């Protein structure tokens, strides 16, 4: 386990459809855990210490965190959500929010535990860290595994394409219709979006991250890389070979693929989740003024703010 101090202060599965009435509020990003099989295989270590499936208890973790003065954050090394910077410090929108809220809850120090995105939920179950602070998509399948706080953002998708976008790529349907080669990140939800729109699995290249995506598109190995708008936009900055397409909302079978990122807690820790939510709601007051102040340095704007709740997204 690698701990990074912050000081005092995510087999291919089809997409999960978050069928909600919130048309027009944006859509999201972020990975599936590559299906239920991955959940079972990676999560076995945590099963014996987690409450039974679907059982939610009050929990005393908040009091224990206050007593020890430190909370451990599970992050997935993905800018701008949660990552380690050049100085070796963990940062990003989720760690910034965590630092602020946990200080309000009487826990002055945050410590980050970087893991692969697919290991976040299993790591939480195994108590390797106290919360997932990685901008994780909230969807019904994950809601059976963990307790989510309300989302802190909602996001559109974009593609990395060659300069000038010579193939005119604007959607996953464009990729499928032209039989193009698409890449995306390991365990990204964009895998499901692509397959759900008819992209052939043989035309889908899974890469470690968006940095590898810039290289793959720039060298001509693939025609595009799919990711969230904010991730893609940051990845192409300064490149003379690639650019980002205009942000768009993915659909599968006519249904909008809504996705919003939030903190995850163990099923037994409702008290901690509720206390966290209370402070998050305060940050969203006055047109999200407090929340924007924390996340703006990482590229988030008013367009990515949302008043959706975890209850709505989990249903």
PDB file of C-alpha atoms in Angstrom:
ATOM      1  CA  UNK A   1       0.000   0.000   0.000  1.00  0.00           C
ATOM      2  CA  UNK A   2       1.348   3.404  -0.978  1.00  0.00           C
ATOM      3  CA  UNK A   3       0.335   6.286   1.253  1.00  0.00           C
ATOM      4  CA  UNK A   4       0.712   9.886   0.154  1.00  0.00           C
ATOM      5  CA  UNK A   5       0.163  12.552   2.746  1.00  0.00           C
ATOM      6  CA  UNK A   6      -1.944  15.564   1.853  1.00  0.00           C
ATOM      7  CA  UNK A   7      -0.928  17.349   5.009  1.00  0.00           C
ATOM      8  CA  UNK A   8      -3.459  18.769   7.404  1.00  0.00           C
ATOM      9  CA  UNK A   9      -5.763  19.786   5.287  1.00  0.00           C
ATOM     10  CA  UNK A  10     -11.409   3.238 -11.740  1.00  0.00           C
ATOM     11  CA  UNK A  11     -14.362  -9.102 -19.575  1.00  0.00           C
ATOM     12  CA  UNK A  12     -16.124  -5.936 -21.204  1.00  0.00           C
ATOM     13  CA  UNK A  13     -19.681  -5.407 -20.083  1.00  0.00           C
ATOM     14  CA  UNK A  14     -22.590  -3.580 -21.703  1.00  0.00           C
ATOM     15  CA  UNK A  15     -23.245  -0.086 -20.370  1.00  0.00           C
ATOM     16  CA  UNK A  16     -25.319   0.478 -17.279  1.00  0.00           C
ATOM     17  CA  UNK A  17     -28.249   2.636 -18.238  1.00  0.00           C
ATOM     18  CA  UNK A  18     -29.028   5.268 -15.660  1.00  0.00           C
ATOM     19  CA  UNK A  19     -32.596   5.918 -16.795  1.00  0.00           C
ATOM     20  CA  UNK A  20     -33.439   9.204 -15.143  1.00  0.00           C
ATOM     21  CA  UNK A  21     -35.798  12.105 -15.807  1.00  0.00           C
ATOM     22  CA  UNK A  22     -32.943  14.605 -15.859  1.00  0.00           C
ATOM     23  CA  UNK A  23     -32.657  15.117 -19.616  1.00  0.00           C
ATOM     24  CA  UNK A  24     -30.423  18.068 -20.392  1.00  0.00           C
ATOM     25  CA  UNK A  25     -28.495  18.209 -17.113  1.00  0.00           C
ATOM     26  CA  UNK A  26     -25.437  16.670 -18.633  1.00  0.00           C
ATOM     27  CA  UNK A  27     -24.014  13.225 -18.615  1.00  0.00           C
ATOM     28  CA  UNK A  28     -21.178  11.592 -17.308  1.00  0.00           C
ATOM     29  CA  UNK A  29     -18.003   9.952 -17.311  1.00  0.00           C
ATOM     30  CA  UNK A  30     -16.238   7.304 -15.643  1.00  0.00           C
ATOM     31  CA  UNK A  31     -15.713   3.687 -15.550  1.00  0.00           C
ATOM     32  CA  UNK A  32     -17.692   0.603 -15.027  1.00  0.00           C
ATOM     33  CA  UNK A  33     -15.735  -2.004 -13.110  1.00  0.00           C
ATOM     34  CA  UNK A  34     -15.805  -4.101 -16.297  1.00  0.00           C
ATOM     35  CA  UNK A  35     -18.833  -6.060 -15.163  1.00  0.00           C
ATOM     36  CA  UNK A  36     -20.019  -8.098 -12.222  1.00  0.00           C
ATOM     37  CA  UNK A  37     -17.285 -10.685 -12.724  1.00  0.00           C
ATOM     38  CA  UNK A  38     -14.626  -8.126 -11.931  1.00  0.00           C
ATOM     39  CA  UNK A  39     -16.509  -7.083  -8.809  1.00  0.00           C
ATOM     40  CA  UNK A  40     -16.594 -10.639  -7.566  1.00  0.00           C
ATOM     41  CA  UNK A  41     -12.998 -11.510  -8.396  1.00  0.00           C
ATOM     42  CA  UNK A  42     -11.424  -8.365  -7.043  1.00  0.00           C
ATOM     43  CA  UNK A  43     -13.775  -7.862  -4.100  1.00  0.00           C
ATOM     44  CA  UNK A  44     -13.511 -11.257  -2.467  1.00  0.00           C
ATOM     45  CA  UNK A  45     -10.933 -10.063   0.043  1.00  0.00           C
ATOM     46  CA  UNK A  46     -13.357  -7.548   1.515  1.00  0.00           C
ATOM     47  CA  UNK A  47     -16.470  -9.719   1.767  1.00  0.00           C
ATOM     48  CA  UNK A  48     -15.849 -11.056   5.253  1.00  0.00           C
ATOM     49  CA  UNK A  49     -15.618  -7.621   6.849  1.00  0.00           C
ATOM     50  CA  UNK A  50     -18.401  -5.856   4.963  1.00  0.00           C
ATOM     51  CA  UNK A  51     -22.068  -6.022   5.954  1.00  0.00           C
ATOM     52  CA  UNK A  52     -24.257  -8.461   4.008  1.00  0.00           C
ATOM     53  CA  UNK A  53     -25.121  -7.453   0.449  1.00  0.00           C
ATOM     54  CA  UNK A  54     -27.622  -4.599   0.455  1.00  0.00           C
ATOM     55  CA  UNK A  55     -27.512  -4.084   4.236  1.00  0.00           C
ATOM     56  CA  UNK A  56     -26.929  -0.525   5.393  1.00  0.00           C
ATOM     57  CA  UNK A  57     -25.971   0.253   8.973  1.00  0.00           C
ATOM     58  CA  UNK A  58     -25.195   3.461  10.841  1.00  0.00           C
ATOM     59  CA  UNK A  59     -21.537   2.843  11.568  1.00  0.00           C
ATOM     60  CA  UNK A  60     -19.038   4.552  13.876  1.00  0.00           C
ATOM     61  CA  UNK A  61     -16.241   5.276  11.397  1.00  0.00           C
ATOM     62  CA  UNK A  62     -16.677   9.049  11.674  1.00  0.00           C
ATOM     63  CA  UNK A  63     -15.994   8.949  15.413  1.00  0.00           C
ATOM     64  CA  UNK A  64     -12.960   6.720  14.865  1.00  0.00           C
ATOM     65  CA  UNK A  65     -11.621   9.085  12.206  1.00  0.00           C
ATOM     66  CA  UNK A  66     -12.076  12.029  14.556  1.00  0.00           C
ATOM     67  CA  UNK A  67     -10.208  10.164  17.284  1.00  0.00           C
ATOM     68  CA  UNK A  68      -7.216   9.359  15.067  1.00  0.00           C
ATOM     69  CA  UNK A  69      -7.341  12.635  13.127  1.00  0.00           C
ATOM     70  CA  UNK A  70      -6.628  11.067   9.733  1.00  0.00           C
ATOM     71  CA  UNK A  71      -8.835   9.872   6.882  1.00  0.00           C
ATOM     72  CA  UNK A  72      -7.471   7.652   4.081  1.00  0.00           C
ATOM     73  CA  UNK A  73      -8.641   8.460   0.549  1.00  0.00           C
ATOM     74  CA  UNK A  74      -8.673   5.920  -2.264  1.00  0.00           C
ATOM     75  CA  UNK A  75      -7.631   7.656  -5.507  1.00  0.00           C
ATOM     76  CA  UNK A  76      -7.054   6.313  -9.022  1.00  0.00           C
ATOM     77  CA  UNK A  77      -4.326   8.588 -10.433  1.00  0.00           C
ATOM     78  CA  UNK A  78      -6.563  10.175 -13.065  1.00  0.00           C
ATOM     79  CA  UNK A  79      -6.332  13.937 -13.613  1.00  0.00           C
ATOM     80  CA  UNK A  80      -8.251  16.020 -12.803  1.00  0.00           C
ATOM     81  CA  UNK A  81     -10.259  13.856 -10.403  1.00  0.00           C
ATOM     82  CA  UNK A  82      -7.569  12.504  -8.102  1.00  0.00           C
ATOM     83  CA  UNK A  83      -3.887  12.099  -8.924  1.00  0.00           C
ATOM     84  CA  UNK A  84      -0.301  12.542  -7.768  1.00  0.00           C
ATOM     85  CA  UNK A  85       1.344  15.721  -9.088  1.00  0.00           C
ATOM     86  CA  UNK A  86       4.976  16.274 -10.142  1.00  0.00           C
ATOM     87  CA  UNK A  87       5.877  17.160  -6.575  1.00  0.00           C
ATOM     88  CA  UNK A  88       4.673  13.759  -5.390  1.00  0.00           C
ATOM     89  CA  UNK A  89       1.594  15.182  -3.695  1.00  0.00           C
ATOM     90  CA  UNK A  90      -1.943  13.880  -4.157  1.00  0.00           C
ATOM     91  CA  UNK A  91      -4.301  16.476  -5.583  1.00  0.00           C
ATOM     92  CA  UNK A  92      -7.377  16.848  -7.804  1.00  0.00           C
ATOM     93  CA  UNK A  93     -10.994  17.865  -7.385  1.00  0.00           C
ATOM     94  CA  UNK A  94     -11.929  14.970  -5.096  1.00  0.00           C
ATOM     95  CA  UNK A  95      -8.946  15.285  -2.701  1.00  0.00           C
ATOM     96  CA  UNK A  96      -9.560  19.040  -2.536  1.00  0.00           C
ATOM     97  CA  UNK A  97     -13.185  18.488  -1.573  1.00  0.00           C
ATOM     98  CA  UNK A  98     -12.202  15.780   0.907  1.00  0.00           C
ATOM     99  CA  UNK A  99      -9.665  17.997   2.637  1.00  0.00           C
ATOM    100  CA  UNK A 100     -12.215  20.774   3.101  1.00  0.00           C
ATOM    101  CA  UNK A 101     -15.135  18.610   4.242  1.00  0.00           C
ATOM    102  CA  UNK A 102     -13.216  16.325   6.572  1.00  0.00           C
ATOM    103  CA  UNK A 103     -11.681  19.330   8.300  1.00  0.00           C
ATOM    104  CA  UNK A 104     -15.260  20.531   8.894  1.00  0.00           C
ATOM    105  CA  UNK A 105     -16.050  17.087  10.317  1.00  0.00           C
ATOM    106  CA  UNK A 106     -13.152  17.262  12.770  1.00  0.00           C
ATOM    107  CA  UNK A 107     -10.648  15.160  10.827  1.00  0.00           C
ATOM    108  CA  UNK A 108      -7.708  17.492  10.099  1.00  0.00           C
ATOM    109  CA  UNK A 109      -5.475  15.253   7.970  1.00  0.00           C
ATOM    110  CA  UNK A 110      -6.140  13.452   4.693  1.00  0.00           C
ATOM    111  CA  UNK A 111      -3.876  10.711   3.341  1.00  0.00           C
ATOM    112  CA  UNK A 112      -4.189   9.305  -0.180  1.00  0.00           C
ATOM    113  CA  UNK A 113      -3.859   5.657  -1.187  1.00  0.00           C
ATOM    114  CA  UNK A 114      -3.353   5.396  -4.989  1.00  0.00           C
ATOM    115  CA  UNK A 115      -4.719   2.209  -6.609  1.00  0.00           C
ATOM    116  CA  UNK A 116      -5.982   1.140 -10.023  1.00  0.00           C
ATOM    117  CA  UNK A 117      -9.505   2.393 -10.675  1.00  0.00           C
ATOM    118  CA  UNK A 118     -10.826  -1.170 -10.820  1.00  0.00           C
ATOM    119  CA  UNK A 119      -9.461  -1.772  -7.300  1.00  0.00           C
ATOM    120  CA  UNK A 120     -11.261   1.133  -5.638  1.00  0.00           C
ATOM    121  CA  UNK A 121     -14.440  -0.640  -4.529  1.00  0.00           C
ATOM    122  CA  UNK A 122     -12.618  -3.841  -3.517  1.00  0.00           C
ATOM    123  CA  UNK A 123     -10.091  -1.712  -1.606  1.00  0.00           C
ATOM    124  CA  UNK A 124     -12.873   0.120   0.204  1.00  0.00           C
ATOM    125  CA  UNK A 125     -14.490  -3.176   1.158  1.00  0.00           C
ATOM    126  CA  UNK A 126     -11.149  -4.474   2.403  1.00  0.00           C
ATOM    127  CA  UNK A 127     -10.737  -1.282   4.495  1.00  0.00           C
ATOM    128  CA  UNK A 128      -7.538  -0.272   2.722  1.00  0.00           C
ATOM    129  CA  UNK A 129      -8.960   3.257   2.820  1.00  0.00           C
ATOM    130  CA  UNK A 130     -11.968   4.972   4.359  1.00  0.00           C
ATOM    131  CA  UNK A 131     -13.596   6.516   1.282  1.00  0.00           C
ATOM    132  CA  UNK A 132     -13.230   6.496  -2.481  1.00  0.00           C
ATOM    133  CA  UNK A 133     -12.213  10.002  -3.577  1.00  0.00           C
ATOM    134  CA  UNK A 134     -11.886   9.514  -7.326  1.00  0.00           C
ATOM    135  CA  UNK A 135     -14.937  11.107  -8.928  1.00  0.00           C
ATOM    136  CA  UNK A 136     -16.471   7.631  -9.319  1.00  0.00           C
ATOM    137  CA  UNK A 137     -19.628   7.337 -11.428  1.00  0.00           C
ATOM    138  CA  UNK A 138     -22.738   6.697  -9.392  1.00  0.00           C
ATOM    139  CA  UNK A 139     -24.862   3.948 -10.926  1.00  0.00           C
ATOM    140  CA  UNK A 140     -27.301   1.311  -9.632  1.00  0.00           C
ATOM    141  CA  UNK A 141     -24.813  -1.566  -9.777  1.00  0.00           C
ATOM    142  CA  UNK A 142     -22.236   0.293  -7.688  1.00  0.00           C
ATOM    143  CA  UNK A 143     -24.954   1.447  -5.311  1.00  0.00           C
ATOM    144  CA  UNK A 144     -25.421  -2.205  -4.315  1.00  0.00           C
ATOM    145  CA  UNK A 145     -21.733  -2.319  -3.337  1.00  0.00           C
ATOM    146  CA  UNK A 146     -21.159   1.014  -1.580  1.00  0.00           C
ATOM    147  CA  UNK A 147     -22.918   4.083  -0.174  1.00  0.00           C
ATOM    148  CA  UNK A 148     -22.512   7.166  -2.350  1.00  0.00           C
ATOM    149  CA  UNK A 149     -22.583  10.767  -1.293  1.00  0.00           C
ATOM    150  CA  UNK A 150     -24.411  13.111  -3.654  1.00  0.00           C
ATOM    151  CA  UNK A 151     -22.425  13.841  -6.827  1.00  0.00           C
ATOM    152  CA  UNK A 152     -20.078  16.807  -7.004  1.00  0.00           C
ATOM    153  CA  UNK A 153     -20.110  17.025 -10.806  1.00  0.00           C
ATOM    154  CA  UNK A 154     -21.694  15.693 -14.002  1.00  0.00           C
ATOM    155  CA  UNK A 155     -19.819  15.422 -17.272  1.00  0.00           C
ATOM    156  CA  UNK A 156     -20.087  15.081 -21.056  1.00  0.00           C
ATOM    157  CA  UNK A 157     -17.856  12.921 -23.280  1.00  0.00           C
ATOM    158  CA  UNK A 158     -15.334  13.969 -25.955  1.00  0.00           C
ATOM    159  CA  UNK A 159     -12.899  12.315 -28.359  1.00  0.00           C
ATOM    160  CA  UNK A 160      -9.209  12.848 -28.949  1.00  0.00           C
ATOM    161  CA  UNK A 161      -8.818  12.965 -32.736  1.00  0.00           C
ATOM    162  CA  UNK A 162      -6.089  13.974 -35.217  1.00  0.00           C
ATOM    163  CA  UNK A 163      -5.773  17.710 -35.860  1.00  0.00           C
ATOM    164  CA  UNK A 164      -8.610  18.879 -38.059  1.00  0.00           C
ATOM    165  CA  UNK A 165     -10.704  15.797 -37.230  1.00  0.00           C
ATOM    166  CA  UNK A 166     -10.357  14.394 -40.788  1.00  0.00           C
ATOM    167  CA  UNK A 167     -12.914  11.592 -40.221  1.00  0.00           C
ATOM    168  CA  UNK A 168     -15.523  14.015 -38.872  1.00  0.00           C
ATOM    169  CA  UNK A 169     -15.975  12.060 -35.632  1.00  0.00           C
ATOM    170  CA  UNK A 170     -18.661  13.497 -33.354  1.00  0.00           C
ATOM    171  CA  UNK A 171     -20.273  10.434 -31.763  1.00  0.00           C
ATOM    172  CA  UNK A 172     -19.861   6.722 -31.112  1.00  0.00           C
ATOM    173  CA  UNK A 173     -22.244   6.106 -34.005  1.00  0.00           C
ATOM    174  CA  UNK A 174     -19.733   7.813 -36.316  1.00  0.00           C
ATOM    175  CA  UNK A 175     -17.043   5.395 -35.143  1.00  0.00           C
ATOM    176  CA  UNK A 176     -19.274   2.387 -35.797  1.00  0.00           C
ATOM    177  CA  UNK A 177     -20.615   3.530 -39.179  1.00  0.00           C
ATOM    178  CA  UNK A 178     -17.131   4.188 -40.554  1.00  0.00           C
ATOM    179  CA  UNK A 179     -15.695   1.014 -39.019  1.00  0.00           C
ATOM    180  CA  UNK A 180     -13.001   3.086 -37.326  1.00  0.00           C
ATOM    181  CA  UNK A 181     -10.576   2.062 -34.593  1.00  0.00           C
ATOM    182  CA  UNK A 182     -11.340   3.522 -31.169  1.00  0.00           C
ATOM    183  CA  UNK A 183      -9.314   3.505 -27.983  1.00  0.00           C
ATOM    184  CA  UNK A 184     -10.363   4.338 -24.433  1.00  0.00           C
ATOM    185  CA  UNK A 185      -9.110   3.839 -20.891  1.00  0.00           C
ATOM    186  CA  UNK A 186      -9.041   0.671 -18.850  1.00  0.00           C
ATOM    187  CA  UNK A 187     -12.461   0.038 -17.233  1.00  0.00           C
ATOM    188  CA  UNK A 188     -13.863   3.323 -18.603  1.00  0.00           C
ATOM    189  CA  UNK A 189     -17.640   3.544 -19.061  1.00  0.00           C
ATOM    190  CA  UNK A 190     -16.840   4.598 -22.622  1.00  0.00           C
ATOM    191  CA  UNK A 191     -16.160   0.918 -23.391  1.00  0.00           C
ATOM    192  CA  UNK A 192     -19.830   0.172 -22.840  1.00  0.00           C
ATOM    193  CA  UNK A 193     -20.938   3.261 -24.741  1.00  0.00           C
ATOM    194  CA  UNK A 194     -18.872   2.211 -27.760  1.00  0.00           C
ATOM    195  CA  UNK A 195     -20.066  -1.395 -27.786  1.00  0.00           C
ATOM    196  CA  UNK A 196     -23.637  -0.262 -27.204  1.00  0.00           C
ATOM    197  CA  UNK A 197     -23.436   1.851 -30.347  1.00  0.00           C
ATOM    198  CA  UNK A 198     -22.128  -0.925 -32.559  1.00  0.00           C
ATOM    199  CA  UNK A 199     -18.368  -0.413 -32.383  1.00  0.00           C
ATOM    200  CA  UNK A 200     -16.764  -3.793 -33.006  1.00  0.00           C
ATOM    201  CA  UNK A 201     -14.799  -5.236 -30.118  1.00  0.00           C
ATOM    202  CA  UNK A 202     -12.000  -5.968 -32.605  1.00  0.00           C
ATOM    203  CA  UNK A 203     -11.830  -2.214 -33.324  1.00  0.00           C
ATOM    204  CA  UNK A 204     -11.599  -1.275 -29.639  1.00  0.00           C
ATOM    205  CA  UNK A 205      -8.165  -0.785 -28.080  1.00  0.00           C
ATOM    206  CA  UNK A 206      -8.009  -0.520 -24.279  1.00  0.00           C
ATOM    207  CA  UNK A 207      -5.188   1.689 -23.003  1.00  0.00           C
ATOM    208  CA  UNK A 208      -3.953   2.573 -19.510  1.00  0.00           C
ATOM    209  CA  UNK A 209      -5.062   6.213 -19.643  1.00  0.00           C
ATOM    210  CA  UNK A 210      -5.640   9.341 -21.715  1.00  0.00           C
ATOM    211  CA  UNK A 211      -1.910  10.014 -22.052  1.00  0.00           C
ATOM    212  CA  UNK A 212      -1.547   6.745 -23.908  1.00  0.00           C
ATOM    213  CA  UNK A 213      -4.593   7.785 -25.913  1.00  0.00           C
ATOM    214  CA  UNK A 214      -2.873  10.961 -27.136  1.00  0.00           C
ATOM    215  CA  UNK A 215       0.066   8.859 -28.302  1.00  0.00           C
ATOM    216  CA  UNK A 216      -2.117   6.244 -30.016  1.00  0.00           C
ATOM    217  CA  UNK A 217      -4.145   8.840 -31.921  1.00  0.00           C
ATOM    218  CA  UNK A 218      -1.099  10.956 -32.755  1.00  0.00           C
ATOM    219  CA  UNK A 219       0.758   7.971 -34.200  1.00  0.00           C
ATOM    220  CA  UNK A 220      -2.219   6.756 -36.221  1.00  0.00           C
ATOM    221  CA  UNK A 221      -2.694   3.485 -34.324  1.00  0.00           C
ATOM    222  CA  UNK A 222      -6.334   4.439 -33.731  1.00  0.00           C
ATOM    223  CA  UNK A 223      -8.717   7.028 -35.130  1.00  0.00           C
ATOM    224  CA  UNK A 224      -9.924   8.367 -31.782  1.00  0.00           C
ATOM    225  CA  UNK A 225      -9.732   8.052 -28.015  1.00  0.00           C
ATOM    226  CA  UNK A 226     -12.938   8.346 -25.953  1.00  0.00           C
ATOM    227  CA  UNK A 227     -13.029   9.934 -22.515  1.00  0.00           C
ATOM    228  CA  UNK A 228     -14.705  12.604 -20.454  1.00  0.00           C
ATOM    229  CA  UNK A 229     -14.664  16.122 -21.824  1.00  0.00           C
ATOM    230  CA  UNK A 230     -12.507  17.562 -19.071  1.00  0.00           C
ATOM    231  CA  UNK A 231     -10.019  14.667 -19.185  1.00  0.00           C
ATOM    232  CA  UNK A 232      -9.693  14.780 -22.968  1.00  0.00           C
ATOM    233  CA  UNK A 233      -9.391  18.569 -23.105  1.00  0.00           C
ATOM    234  CA  UNK A 234      -6.577  18.578 -20.575  1.00  0.00           C
ATOM    235  CA  UNK A 235      -4.801  15.687 -22.299  1.00  0.00           C
ATOM    236  CA  UNK A 236      -4.506  17.441 -25.689  1.00  0.00           C
ATOM    237  CA  UNK A 237      -3.196  20.756 -24.342  1.00  0.00           C
ATOM    238  CA  UNK A 238      -0.045  21.785 -26.214  1.00  0.00           C
ATOM    239  CA  UNK A 239      -0.234  18.982 -28.778  1.00  0.00           C
ATOM    240  CA  UNK A 240       0.437  19.765 -32.446  1.00  0.00           C
ATOM    241  CA  UNK A 241      -0.944  16.395 -33.618  1.00  0.00           C
ATOM    242  CA  UNK A 242      -4.264  15.923 -31.857  1.00  0.00           C
ATOM    243  CA  UNK A 243      -7.259  17.912 -30.646  1.00  0.00           C
ATOM    244  CA  UNK A 244     -10.462  17.390 -28.650  1.00  0.00           C
ATOM    245  CA  UNK A 245     -13.885  17.204 -30.258  1.00  0.00           C
ATOM    246  CA  UNK A 246     -16.830  19.215 -29.006  1.00  0.00           C
ATOM    247  CA  UNK A 247     -18.380  17.701 -25.884  1.00  0.00           C
ATOM    248  CA  UNK A 248     -21.421  15.513 -26.460  1.00  0.00           C
ATOM    249  CA  UNK A 249     -23.894  13.369 -24.552  1.00  0.00           C
ATOM    250  CA  UNK A 250     -23.658   9.643 -25.299  1.00  0.00           C
ATOM    251  CA  UNK A 251     -26.785   7.628 -26.003  1.00  0.00           C
ATOM    252  CA  UNK A 252     -27.311   3.872 -26.168  1.00  0.00           C
ATOM    253  CA  UNK A 253     -30.506   2.515 -27.700  1.00  0.00           C
ATOM    254  CA  UNK A 254     -31.939   6.013 -27.534  1.00  0.00           C
ATOM    255  CA  UNK A 255     -31.309   6.375 -23.816  1.00  0.00           C
ATOM    256  CA  UNK A 256     -29.023   9.122 -22.473  1.00  0.00           C
ATOM    257  CA  UNK A 257     -26.102   7.758 -20.495  1.00  0.00           C
ATOM    258  CA  UNK A 258     -26.128   9.941 -17.405  1.00  0.00           C
ATOM    259  CA  UNK A 259     -23.076   9.818 -15.179  1.00  0.00           C
ATOM    260  CA  UNK A 260     -22.137  11.854 -12.160  1.00  0.00           C
ATOM    261  CA  UNK A 261     -19.156  11.404  -9.861  1.00  0.00           C
ATOM    262  CA  UNK A 262     -19.203  11.208  -6.102  1.00  0.00           C
ATOM    263  CA  UNK A 263     -17.505   9.895  -2.963  1.00  0.00           C
ATOM    264  CA  UNK A 264     -18.138   6.280  -1.949  1.00  0.00           C
ATOM    265  CA  UNK A 265     -18.310   4.859   1.570  1.00  0.00           C
ATOM    266  CA  UNK A 266     -18.738   1.384   3.030  1.00  0.00           C
ATOM    267  CA  UNK A 267     -22.281   0.054   3.299  1.00  0.00           C
ATOM    268  CA  UNK A 268     -21.981   0.075   7.083  1.00  0.00           C
ATOM    269  CA  UNK A 269     -21.095   3.783   7.267  1.00  0.00           C
ATOM    270  CA  UNK A 270     -24.346   5.672   6.732  1.00  0.00           C
ATOM    271  CA  UNK A 271     -23.557   8.106   9.549  1.00  0.00           C
ATOM    272  CA  UNK A 272     -20.298   9.176   7.883  1.00  0.00           C
ATOM    273  CA  UNK A 273     -21.908   9.409   4.439  1.00  0.00           C
ATOM    274  CA  UNK A 274     -24.765  11.531   5.800  1.00  0.00           C
ATOM    275  CA  UNK A 275     -22.397  13.868   7.660  1.00  0.00           C
ATOM    276  CA  UNK A 276     -20.306  14.252   4.496  1.00  0.00           C
ATOM    277  CA  UNK A 277     -23.429  14.952   2.441  1.00  0.00           C
ATOM    278  CA  UNK A 278     -24.513  17.659   4.857  1.00  0.00           C
ATOM    279  CA  UNK A 279     -21.258  19.559   4.358  1.00  0.00           C
ATOM    280  CA  UNK A 280     -21.335  18.986   0.595  1.00  0.00           C
ATOM    281  CA  UNK A 281     -24.827  20.489   0.447  1.00  0.00           C
ATOM    282  CA  UNK A 282     -23.500  23.618   2.152  1.00  0.00           C
ATOM    283  CA  UNK A 283     -20.846  23.916  -0.571  1.00  0.00           C
ATOM    284  CA  UNK A 284     -23.595  23.787  -3.212  1.00  0.00           C
ATOM    285  CA  UNK A 285     -25.486  26.755  -1.770  1.00  0.00           C
ATOM    286  CA  UNK A 286     -25.496  30.125  -3.537  1.00  0.00           C
ATOM    287  CA  UNK A 287     -25.251  28.580  -6.992  1.00  0.00           C
ATOM    288  CA  UNK A 288     -22.456  26.156  -6.032  1.00  0.00           C
ATOM    289  CA  UNK A 289     -20.144  29.003  -4.981  1.00  0.00           C
ATOM    290  CA  UNK A 290     -18.214  27.055  -2.340  1.00  0.00           C
ATOM    291  CA  UNK A 291     -17.856  23.924  -4.454  1.00  0.00           C
ATOM    292  CA  UNK A 292     -16.712  25.864  -7.513  1.00  0.00           C
ATOM    293  CA  UNK A 293     -14.020  27.579  -5.467  1.00  0.00           C
ATOM    294  CA  UNK A 294     -12.553  24.159  -4.623  1.00  0.00           C
ATOM    295  CA  UNK A 295     -12.780  22.523  -8.054  1.00  0.00           C
ATOM    296  CA  UNK A 296     -12.199  25.449 -10.433  1.00  0.00           C
ATOM    297  CA  UNK A 297      -8.382  25.052 -10.245  1.00  0.00           C
ATOM    298  CA  UNK A 298      -8.840  21.602 -11.811  1.00  0.00           C
ATOM    299  CA  UNK A 299     -10.828  22.816 -14.814  1.00  0.00           C
ATOM    300  CA  UNK A 300     -14.384  22.450 -13.528  1.00  0.00           C
ATOM    301  CA  UNK A 301     -16.957  25.135 -14.316  1.00  0.00           C
ATOM    302  CA  UNK A 302     -20.578  25.923 -13.525  1.00  0.00           C
ATOM    303  CA  UNK A 303     -21.518  23.678 -16.479  1.00  0.00           C
ATOM    304  CA  UNK A 304     -20.294  20.615 -14.567  1.00  0.00           C
ATOM    305  CA  UNK A 305     -22.231  21.372 -11.388  1.00  0.00           C
ATOM    306  CA  UNK A 306     -25.352  19.332 -10.600  1.00  0.00           C
ATOM    307  CA  UNK A 307     -28.107  19.172  -8.010  1.00  0.00           C
ATOM    308  CA  UNK A 308     -28.804  15.508  -8.683  1.00  0.00           C
ATOM    309  CA  UNK A 309     -28.720  13.251  -5.631  1.00  0.00           C
ATOM    310  CA  UNK A 310     -27.241   9.813  -5.105  1.00  0.00           C
ATOM    311  CA  UNK A 311     -30.746   8.516  -4.379  1.00  0.00           C
ATOM    312  CA  UNK A 312     -31.910   9.594  -7.834  1.00  0.00           C
ATOM    313  CA  UNK A 313     -28.859   8.144  -9.557  1.00  0.00           C
ATOM    314  CA  UNK A 314     -28.984   4.874  -7.621  1.00  0.00           C
ATOM    315  CA  UNK A 315     -32.612   4.302  -8.616  1.00  0.00           C
TER     316      UNK A 315
END
